[in-house]
Tab-separated table of C-alpha atoms in Angstrom:
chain	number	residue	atom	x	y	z
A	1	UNK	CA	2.013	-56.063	54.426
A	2	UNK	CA	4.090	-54.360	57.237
A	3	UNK	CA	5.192	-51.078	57.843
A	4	UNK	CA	8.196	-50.779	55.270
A	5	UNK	CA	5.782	-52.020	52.745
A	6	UNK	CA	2.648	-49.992	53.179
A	7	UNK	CA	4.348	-46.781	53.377
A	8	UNK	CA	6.199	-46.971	49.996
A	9	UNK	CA	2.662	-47.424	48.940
A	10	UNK	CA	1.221	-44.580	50.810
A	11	UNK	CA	1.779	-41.564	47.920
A	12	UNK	CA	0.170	-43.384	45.481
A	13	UNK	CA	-2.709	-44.525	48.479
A	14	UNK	CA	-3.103	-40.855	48.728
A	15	UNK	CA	-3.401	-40.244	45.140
A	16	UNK	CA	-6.317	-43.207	44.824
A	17	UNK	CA	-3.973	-44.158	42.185
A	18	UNK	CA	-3.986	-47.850	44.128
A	19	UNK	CA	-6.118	-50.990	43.387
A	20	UNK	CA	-9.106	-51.534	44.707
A	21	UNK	CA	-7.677	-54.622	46.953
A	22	UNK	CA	-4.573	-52.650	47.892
A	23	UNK	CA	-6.634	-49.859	49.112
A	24	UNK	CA	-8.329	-51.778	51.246
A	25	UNK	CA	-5.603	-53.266	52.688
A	26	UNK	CA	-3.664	-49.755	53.357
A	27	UNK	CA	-6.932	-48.703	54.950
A	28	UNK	CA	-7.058	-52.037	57.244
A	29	UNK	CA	-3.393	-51.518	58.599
A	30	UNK	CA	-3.810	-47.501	59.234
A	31	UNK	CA	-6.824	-48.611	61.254
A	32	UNK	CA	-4.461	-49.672	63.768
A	33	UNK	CA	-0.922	-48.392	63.131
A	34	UNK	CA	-0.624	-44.988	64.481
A	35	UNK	CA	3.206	-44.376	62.257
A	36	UNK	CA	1.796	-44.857	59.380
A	37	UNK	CA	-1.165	-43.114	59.821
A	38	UNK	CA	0.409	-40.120	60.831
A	39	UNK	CA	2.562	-40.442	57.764
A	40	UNK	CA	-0.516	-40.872	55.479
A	41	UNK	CA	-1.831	-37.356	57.237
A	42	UNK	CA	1.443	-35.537	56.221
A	43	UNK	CA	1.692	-37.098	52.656
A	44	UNK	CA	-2.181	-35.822	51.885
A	45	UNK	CA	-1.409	-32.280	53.759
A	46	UNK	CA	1.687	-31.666	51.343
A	47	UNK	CA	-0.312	-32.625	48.603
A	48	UNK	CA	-3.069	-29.984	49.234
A	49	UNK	CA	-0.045	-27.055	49.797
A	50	UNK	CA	1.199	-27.839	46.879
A	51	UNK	CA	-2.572	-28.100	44.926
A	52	UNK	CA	-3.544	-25.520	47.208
A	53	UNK	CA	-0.187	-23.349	46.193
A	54	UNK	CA	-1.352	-20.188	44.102
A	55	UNK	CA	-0.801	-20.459	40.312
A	56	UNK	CA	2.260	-17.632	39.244
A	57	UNK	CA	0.919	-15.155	36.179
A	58	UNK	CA	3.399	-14.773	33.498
A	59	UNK	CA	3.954	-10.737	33.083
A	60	UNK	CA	1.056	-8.732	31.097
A	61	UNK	CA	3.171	-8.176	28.275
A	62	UNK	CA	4.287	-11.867	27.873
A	63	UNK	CA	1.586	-12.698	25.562
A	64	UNK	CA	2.304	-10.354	22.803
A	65	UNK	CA	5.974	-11.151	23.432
A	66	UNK	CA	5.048	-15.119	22.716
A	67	UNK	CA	2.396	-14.269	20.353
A	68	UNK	CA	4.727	-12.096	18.142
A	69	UNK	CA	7.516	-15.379	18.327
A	70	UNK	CA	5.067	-17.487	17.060
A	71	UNK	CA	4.032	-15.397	14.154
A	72	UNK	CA	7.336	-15.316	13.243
A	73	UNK	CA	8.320	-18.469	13.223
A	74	UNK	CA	7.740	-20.784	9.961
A	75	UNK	CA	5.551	-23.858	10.434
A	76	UNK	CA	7.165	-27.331	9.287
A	77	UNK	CA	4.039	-27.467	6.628
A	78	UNK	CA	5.128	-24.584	5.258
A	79	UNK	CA	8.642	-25.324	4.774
A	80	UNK	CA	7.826	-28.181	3.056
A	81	UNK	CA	5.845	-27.166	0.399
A	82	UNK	CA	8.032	-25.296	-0.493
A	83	UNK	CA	10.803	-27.760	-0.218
A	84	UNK	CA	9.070	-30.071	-2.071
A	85	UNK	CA	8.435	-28.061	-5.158
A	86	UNK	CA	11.959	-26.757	-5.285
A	87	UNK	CA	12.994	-29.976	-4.920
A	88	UNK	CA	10.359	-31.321	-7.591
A	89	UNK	CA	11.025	-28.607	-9.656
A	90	UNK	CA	14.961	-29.096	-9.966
A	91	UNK	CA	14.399	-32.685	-10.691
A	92	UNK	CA	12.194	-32.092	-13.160
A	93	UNK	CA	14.745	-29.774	-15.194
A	94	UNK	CA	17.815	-31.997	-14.051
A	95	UNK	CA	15.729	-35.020	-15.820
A	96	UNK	CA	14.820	-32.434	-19.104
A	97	UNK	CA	18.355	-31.282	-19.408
A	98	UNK	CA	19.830	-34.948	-19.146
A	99	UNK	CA	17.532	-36.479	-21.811
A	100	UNK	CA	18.313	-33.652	-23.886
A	101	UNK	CA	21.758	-34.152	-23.629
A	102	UNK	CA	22.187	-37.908	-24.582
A	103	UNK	CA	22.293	-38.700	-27.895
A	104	UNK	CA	19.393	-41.192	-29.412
A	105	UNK	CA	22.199	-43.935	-30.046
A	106	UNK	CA	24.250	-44.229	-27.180
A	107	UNK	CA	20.827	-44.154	-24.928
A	108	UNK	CA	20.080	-47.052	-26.904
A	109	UNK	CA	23.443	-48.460	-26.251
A	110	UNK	CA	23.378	-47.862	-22.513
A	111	UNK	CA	19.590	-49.917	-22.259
A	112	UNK	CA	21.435	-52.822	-24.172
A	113	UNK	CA	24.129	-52.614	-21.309
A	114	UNK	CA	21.787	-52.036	-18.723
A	115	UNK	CA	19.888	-55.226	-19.766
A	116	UNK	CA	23.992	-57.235	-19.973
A	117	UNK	CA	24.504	-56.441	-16.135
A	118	UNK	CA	20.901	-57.429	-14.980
A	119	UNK	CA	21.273	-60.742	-16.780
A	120	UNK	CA	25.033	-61.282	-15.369
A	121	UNK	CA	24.063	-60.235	-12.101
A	122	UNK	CA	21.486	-62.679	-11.668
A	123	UNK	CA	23.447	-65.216	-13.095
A	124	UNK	CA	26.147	-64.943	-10.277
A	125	UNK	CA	23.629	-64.777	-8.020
A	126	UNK	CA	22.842	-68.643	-9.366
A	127	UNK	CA	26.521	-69.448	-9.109
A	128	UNK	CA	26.903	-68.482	-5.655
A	129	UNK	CA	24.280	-70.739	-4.636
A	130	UNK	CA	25.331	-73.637	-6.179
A	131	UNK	CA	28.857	-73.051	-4.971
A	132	UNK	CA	27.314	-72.667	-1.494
A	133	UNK	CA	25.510	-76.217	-2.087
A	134	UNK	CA	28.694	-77.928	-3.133
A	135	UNK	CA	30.887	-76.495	0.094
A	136	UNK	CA	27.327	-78.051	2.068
A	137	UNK	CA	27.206	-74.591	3.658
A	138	UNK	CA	23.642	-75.219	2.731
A	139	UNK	CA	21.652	-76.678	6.069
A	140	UNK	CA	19.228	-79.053	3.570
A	141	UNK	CA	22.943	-80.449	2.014
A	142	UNK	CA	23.195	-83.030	4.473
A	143	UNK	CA	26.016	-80.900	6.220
A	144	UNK	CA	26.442	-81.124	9.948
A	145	UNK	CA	24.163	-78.755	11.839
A	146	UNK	CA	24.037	-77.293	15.552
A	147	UNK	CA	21.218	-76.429	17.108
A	148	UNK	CA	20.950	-74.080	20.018
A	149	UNK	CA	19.016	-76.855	21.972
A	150	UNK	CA	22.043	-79.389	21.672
A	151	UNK	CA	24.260	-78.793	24.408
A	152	UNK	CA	26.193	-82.086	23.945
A	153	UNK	CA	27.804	-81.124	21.104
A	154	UNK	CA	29.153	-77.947	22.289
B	1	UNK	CA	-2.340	-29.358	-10.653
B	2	UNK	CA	0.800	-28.474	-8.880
B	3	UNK	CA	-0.599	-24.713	-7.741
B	4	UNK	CA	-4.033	-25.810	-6.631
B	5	UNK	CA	-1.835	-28.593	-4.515
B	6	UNK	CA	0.377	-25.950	-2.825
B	7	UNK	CA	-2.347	-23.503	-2.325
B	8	UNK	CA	-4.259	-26.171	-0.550
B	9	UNK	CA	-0.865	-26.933	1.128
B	10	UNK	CA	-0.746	-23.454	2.616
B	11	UNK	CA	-4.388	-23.273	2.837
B	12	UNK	CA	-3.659	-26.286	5.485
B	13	UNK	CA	-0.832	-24.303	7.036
B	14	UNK	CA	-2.669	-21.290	7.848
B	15	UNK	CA	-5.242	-23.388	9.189
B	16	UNK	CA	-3.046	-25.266	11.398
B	17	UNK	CA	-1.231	-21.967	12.654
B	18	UNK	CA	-4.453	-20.333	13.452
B	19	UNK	CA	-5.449	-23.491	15.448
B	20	UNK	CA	-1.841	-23.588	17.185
B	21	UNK	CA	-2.088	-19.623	18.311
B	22	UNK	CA	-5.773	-20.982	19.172
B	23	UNK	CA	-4.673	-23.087	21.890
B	24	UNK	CA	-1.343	-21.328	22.423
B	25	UNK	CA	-3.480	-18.475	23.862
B	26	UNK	CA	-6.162	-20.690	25.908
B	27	UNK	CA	-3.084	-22.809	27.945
B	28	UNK	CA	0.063	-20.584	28.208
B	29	UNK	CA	-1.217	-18.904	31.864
B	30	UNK	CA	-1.479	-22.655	32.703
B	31	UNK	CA	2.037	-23.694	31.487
B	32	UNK	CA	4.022	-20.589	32.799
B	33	UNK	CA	2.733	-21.751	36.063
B	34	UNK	CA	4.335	-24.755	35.569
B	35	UNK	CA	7.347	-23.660	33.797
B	36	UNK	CA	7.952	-20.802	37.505
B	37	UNK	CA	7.330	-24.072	39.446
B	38	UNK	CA	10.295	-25.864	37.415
B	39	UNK	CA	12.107	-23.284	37.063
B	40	UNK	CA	12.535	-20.976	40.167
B	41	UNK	CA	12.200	-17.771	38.155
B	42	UNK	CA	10.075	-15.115	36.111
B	43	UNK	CA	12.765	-14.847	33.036
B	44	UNK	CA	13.592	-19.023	33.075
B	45	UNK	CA	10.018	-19.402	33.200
B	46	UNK	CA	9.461	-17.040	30.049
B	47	UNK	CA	12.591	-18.679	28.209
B	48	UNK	CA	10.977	-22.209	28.908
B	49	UNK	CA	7.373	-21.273	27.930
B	50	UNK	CA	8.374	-19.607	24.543
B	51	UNK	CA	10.805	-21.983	23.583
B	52	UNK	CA	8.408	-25.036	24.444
B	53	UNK	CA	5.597	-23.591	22.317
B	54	UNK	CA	7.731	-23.061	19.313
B	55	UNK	CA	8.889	-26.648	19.169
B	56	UNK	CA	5.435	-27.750	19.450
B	57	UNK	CA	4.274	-25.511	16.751
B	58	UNK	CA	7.539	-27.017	14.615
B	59	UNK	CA	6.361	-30.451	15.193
B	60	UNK	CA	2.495	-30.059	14.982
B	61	UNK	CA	1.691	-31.674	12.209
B	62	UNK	CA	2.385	-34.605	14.679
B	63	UNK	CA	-0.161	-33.783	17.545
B	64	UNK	CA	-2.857	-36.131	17.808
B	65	UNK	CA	-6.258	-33.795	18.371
B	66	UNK	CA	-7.901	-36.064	19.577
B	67	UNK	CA	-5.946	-36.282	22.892
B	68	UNK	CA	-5.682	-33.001	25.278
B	69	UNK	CA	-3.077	-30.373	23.777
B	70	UNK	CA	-1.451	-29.783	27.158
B	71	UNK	CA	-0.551	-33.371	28.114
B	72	UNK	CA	1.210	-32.931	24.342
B	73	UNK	CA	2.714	-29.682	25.426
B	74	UNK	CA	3.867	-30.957	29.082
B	75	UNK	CA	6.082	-33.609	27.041
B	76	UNK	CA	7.658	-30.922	24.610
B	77	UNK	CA	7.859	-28.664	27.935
B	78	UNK	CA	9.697	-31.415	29.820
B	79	UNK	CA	12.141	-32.516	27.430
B	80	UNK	CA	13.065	-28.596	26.574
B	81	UNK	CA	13.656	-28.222	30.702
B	82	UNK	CA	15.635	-30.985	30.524
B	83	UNK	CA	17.347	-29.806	27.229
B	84	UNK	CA	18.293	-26.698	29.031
B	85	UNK	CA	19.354	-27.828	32.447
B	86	UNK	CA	21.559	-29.592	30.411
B	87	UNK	CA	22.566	-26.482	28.357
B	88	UNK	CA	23.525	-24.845	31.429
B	89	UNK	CA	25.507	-27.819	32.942
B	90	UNK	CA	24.003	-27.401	36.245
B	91	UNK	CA	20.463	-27.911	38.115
B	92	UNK	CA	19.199	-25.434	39.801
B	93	UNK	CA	21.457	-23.530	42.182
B	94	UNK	CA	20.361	-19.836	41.863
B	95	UNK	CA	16.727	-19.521	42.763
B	96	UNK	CA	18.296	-20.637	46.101
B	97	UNK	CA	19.538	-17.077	46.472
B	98	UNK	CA	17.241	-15.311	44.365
B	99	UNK	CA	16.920	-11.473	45.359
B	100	UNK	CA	14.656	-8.926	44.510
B	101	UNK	CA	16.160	-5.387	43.277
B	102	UNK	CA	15.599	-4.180	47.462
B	103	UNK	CA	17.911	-7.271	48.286
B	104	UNK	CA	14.629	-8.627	49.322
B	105	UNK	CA	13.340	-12.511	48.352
B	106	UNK	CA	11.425	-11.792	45.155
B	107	UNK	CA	9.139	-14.879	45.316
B	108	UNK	CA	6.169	-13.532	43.503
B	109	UNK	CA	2.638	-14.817	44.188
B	110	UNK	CA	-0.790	-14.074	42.350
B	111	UNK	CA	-3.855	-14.892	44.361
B	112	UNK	CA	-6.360	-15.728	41.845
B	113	UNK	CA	-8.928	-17.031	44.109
B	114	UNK	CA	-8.204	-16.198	47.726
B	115	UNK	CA	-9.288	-18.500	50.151
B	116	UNK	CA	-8.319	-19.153	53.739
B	117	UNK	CA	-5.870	-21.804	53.256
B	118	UNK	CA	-4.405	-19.811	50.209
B	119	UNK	CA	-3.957	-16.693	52.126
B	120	UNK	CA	-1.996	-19.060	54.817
B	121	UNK	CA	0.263	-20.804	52.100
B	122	UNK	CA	1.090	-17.383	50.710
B	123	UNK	CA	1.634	-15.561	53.864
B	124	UNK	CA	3.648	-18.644	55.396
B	125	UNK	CA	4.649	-21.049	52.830
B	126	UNK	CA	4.782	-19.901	49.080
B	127	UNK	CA	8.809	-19.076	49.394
B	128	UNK	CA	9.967	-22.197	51.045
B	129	UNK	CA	7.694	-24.291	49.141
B	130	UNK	CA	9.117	-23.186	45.847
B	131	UNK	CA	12.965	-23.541	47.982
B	132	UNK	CA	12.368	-26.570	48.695
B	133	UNK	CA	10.999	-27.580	44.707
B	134	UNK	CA	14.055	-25.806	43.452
B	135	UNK	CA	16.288	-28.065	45.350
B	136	UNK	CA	14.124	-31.249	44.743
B	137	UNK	CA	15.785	-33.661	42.236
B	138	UNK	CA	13.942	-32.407	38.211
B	139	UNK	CA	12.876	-35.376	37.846
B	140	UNK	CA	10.676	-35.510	41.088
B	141	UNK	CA	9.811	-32.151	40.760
B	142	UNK	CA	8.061	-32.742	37.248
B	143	UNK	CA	6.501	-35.892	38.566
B	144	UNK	CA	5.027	-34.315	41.594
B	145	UNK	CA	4.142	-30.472	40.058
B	146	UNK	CA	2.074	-32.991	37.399
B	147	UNK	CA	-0.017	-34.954	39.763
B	148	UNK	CA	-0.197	-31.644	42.119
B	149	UNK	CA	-0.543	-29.149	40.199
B	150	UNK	CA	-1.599	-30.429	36.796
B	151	UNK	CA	-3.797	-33.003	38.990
B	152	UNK	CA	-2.670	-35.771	36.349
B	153	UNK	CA	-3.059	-39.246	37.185
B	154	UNK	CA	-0.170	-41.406	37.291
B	155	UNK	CA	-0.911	-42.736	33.631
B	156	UNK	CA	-0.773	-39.171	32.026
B	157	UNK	CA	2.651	-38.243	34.388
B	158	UNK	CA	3.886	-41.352	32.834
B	159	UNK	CA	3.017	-40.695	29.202
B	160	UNK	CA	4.649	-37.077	29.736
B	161	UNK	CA	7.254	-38.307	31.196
B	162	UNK	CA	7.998	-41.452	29.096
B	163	UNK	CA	8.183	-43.787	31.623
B	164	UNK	CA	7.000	-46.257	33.534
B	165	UNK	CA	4.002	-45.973	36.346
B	166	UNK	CA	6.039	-47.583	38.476
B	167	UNK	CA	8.459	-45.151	37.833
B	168	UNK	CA	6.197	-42.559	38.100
B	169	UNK	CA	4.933	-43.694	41.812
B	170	UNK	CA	8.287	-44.155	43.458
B	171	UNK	CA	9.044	-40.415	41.848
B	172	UNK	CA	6.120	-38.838	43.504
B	173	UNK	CA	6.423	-40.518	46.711
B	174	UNK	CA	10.466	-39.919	47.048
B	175	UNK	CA	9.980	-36.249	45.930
B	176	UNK	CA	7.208	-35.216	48.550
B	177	UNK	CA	9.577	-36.987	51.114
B	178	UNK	CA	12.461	-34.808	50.141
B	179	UNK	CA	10.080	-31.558	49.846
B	180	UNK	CA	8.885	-32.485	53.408
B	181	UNK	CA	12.234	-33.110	54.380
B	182	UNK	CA	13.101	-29.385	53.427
B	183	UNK	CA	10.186	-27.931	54.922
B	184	UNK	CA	11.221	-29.406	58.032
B	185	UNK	CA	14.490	-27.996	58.230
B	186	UNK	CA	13.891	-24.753	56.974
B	187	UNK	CA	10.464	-23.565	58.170
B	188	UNK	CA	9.257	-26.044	60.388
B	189	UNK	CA	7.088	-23.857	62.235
B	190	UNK	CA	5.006	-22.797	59.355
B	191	UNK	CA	4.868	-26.454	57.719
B	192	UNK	CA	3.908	-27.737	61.118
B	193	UNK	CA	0.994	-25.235	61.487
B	194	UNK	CA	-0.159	-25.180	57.994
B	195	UNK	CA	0.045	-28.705	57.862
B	196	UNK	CA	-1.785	-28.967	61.198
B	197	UNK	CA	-4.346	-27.141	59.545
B	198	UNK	CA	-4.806	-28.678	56.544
């Protein structure tokens, strides 16, 4: 490694945050290059100012200030419960209210209908695949087919 | 059925709001000396703290218990700094001139545990160093006031961060290059002696 390339490395050097091989390699070259050794020195004594570097105090009544925010504010657990049974709860009388609403016959009517559209839906679903088949937009049809691979036929 | 589920639902809540004041009160010296470091200033500092715990208490139902609480925090801190740099449209520009009421720099310092080389950093260095973090690009400041300060390793910087190692290395090593670059041009002499010393 030469100069350029050892001291990009040197933070993290400092740090022991390095492998074991590249360690030892950044140790071999500082042996004799007096740059980058001199570097190294300054990188580790900025790193103790700033470790060294007194930790601020937040004010004595900034505590109770951040103690009396949290108490007020409303946890997400909270909120949901009682989301959810507000929300469970107006379902539940949405759901009374509509079944007492419709009529026994109609109801009857509208499961007959329901049952209509499931059957016709599936049924087109049928159609579209055989129409698919017959246009051979169906790869197993025999239709022609381009692979990514094939280059030639691009 | 439905009552003895939402008293054990808010059973659960208090629980988890006890637990969250808990740690709230064990780490927020430890943050608000992060949140002055990224922020310049007592009040900033305040805003950032408060506002960072009371997204983590909104989202934590999510925190995973079994990892440390202030690596979780750092993350919610981080993104909230960003949130309001961006809020304010600028980066930092006003610690730079930051006066006391006497017209005086109002850098303020606690000595916890005074030791030689702290009583030299604060006599000599405390002000420019925090200069010189104030005008340091954010996102080399965070990196290098986590694996300073924090004393994270490069995996947990990373993880706050959400990014790379990589990322993280070439942050930390740019950023104590452009703090050293600072010190350098605007108190040389006390960088060059404290650094001799150190």
């Amino acid at each position: 490694m030469n100069c350029k390339a050892i001291e990009a490395k040197l933070s993290a050097f400092v740090d022991g945050e390095l492998t074991g091989v590249e360690m030892l390699e950044i140790r071999r070259h500082l042996a004799c290059c007096k740059p980058c050794c001199e570097e190294e020195r300054e990188l580790r004594a900025l790193k103790s100012i700033l470790t060294l570097a007194p930790a601020i105090e937040p004010s004595a009544e900034f505590e109770a200030k951040l103690a009396d925010r949290l108490r007020e504010a409303p946890a997400v657990q909270e909120r949901r419960s009682v989301r959810f049974f507000g929300f469970a709860a107006l379902c539940a009388a949405a759901a009374l209210f509509a079944y007492a609403m419709i009529p026994a016959q109609p109801r009857a009517r509208a499961e007959q209908n329901h049952g209509r559209s499931v059957a016709r839906s599936v049924e087109q679903t049928e159609i579209r695949s055989e129409q698919q088949f017959a246009r051979a937009g169906d790869p197993l049809s025999g239709g022609q087919v381009i692979f990514a691979s094939d280059t030639s036929s691009r | 059925m439905p009552f003895a589920i939402a008293k054990s639902r808010f059973d659960a809540a208090a629980r988890s709001r006890e637990e969250f004041q808990a740690l709230a009160n064990k780490t927020y010296k430890q943050a608000f000396a992060l949140a002055y470091r990224l922020t310049g200033n007592r009040p900033e500092a305040e805003d950032l703290v408060q506002e960072s715990y009371l997204r983590a208490f909104r989202f934590f139902h999510r925190y995973d218990s079994s990892l440390p609480f202030t690596s979780w925090f750092y993350r919610i801190m981080s993104n909230a700094h960003v949130d309001s740099v961006r809020r304010r449209g600028r980066l930092r520009t006003t610690s730079l001139e930051f006066q006391g009421p006497e017209g005086v720099s109002a850098w303020e310092v606690a000595d916890t545990q005074p030791t030689v080389e702290r009583e030299m950093l604060d006599r000599t260095l405390a002000e420019p160093v925090q200069r010189g973090l104030d005008a340091m690009n954010s996102e080399f400041r965070l990196a290098v006031l986590l694996a300073d300060v924090e004393g994270l390793s490069y995996e947990e910087v990373a993880e706050i961060m959400n990014t790379s190692v990589g990322t993280v290395r070439s942050r930390i090593h740019r950023g104590r290059k452009q703090l050293r670059t600072y010190l350098l041009r605007h108190a040389p002499e006390a960088y060059g002696q404290v650094s001799h010393e150190l």
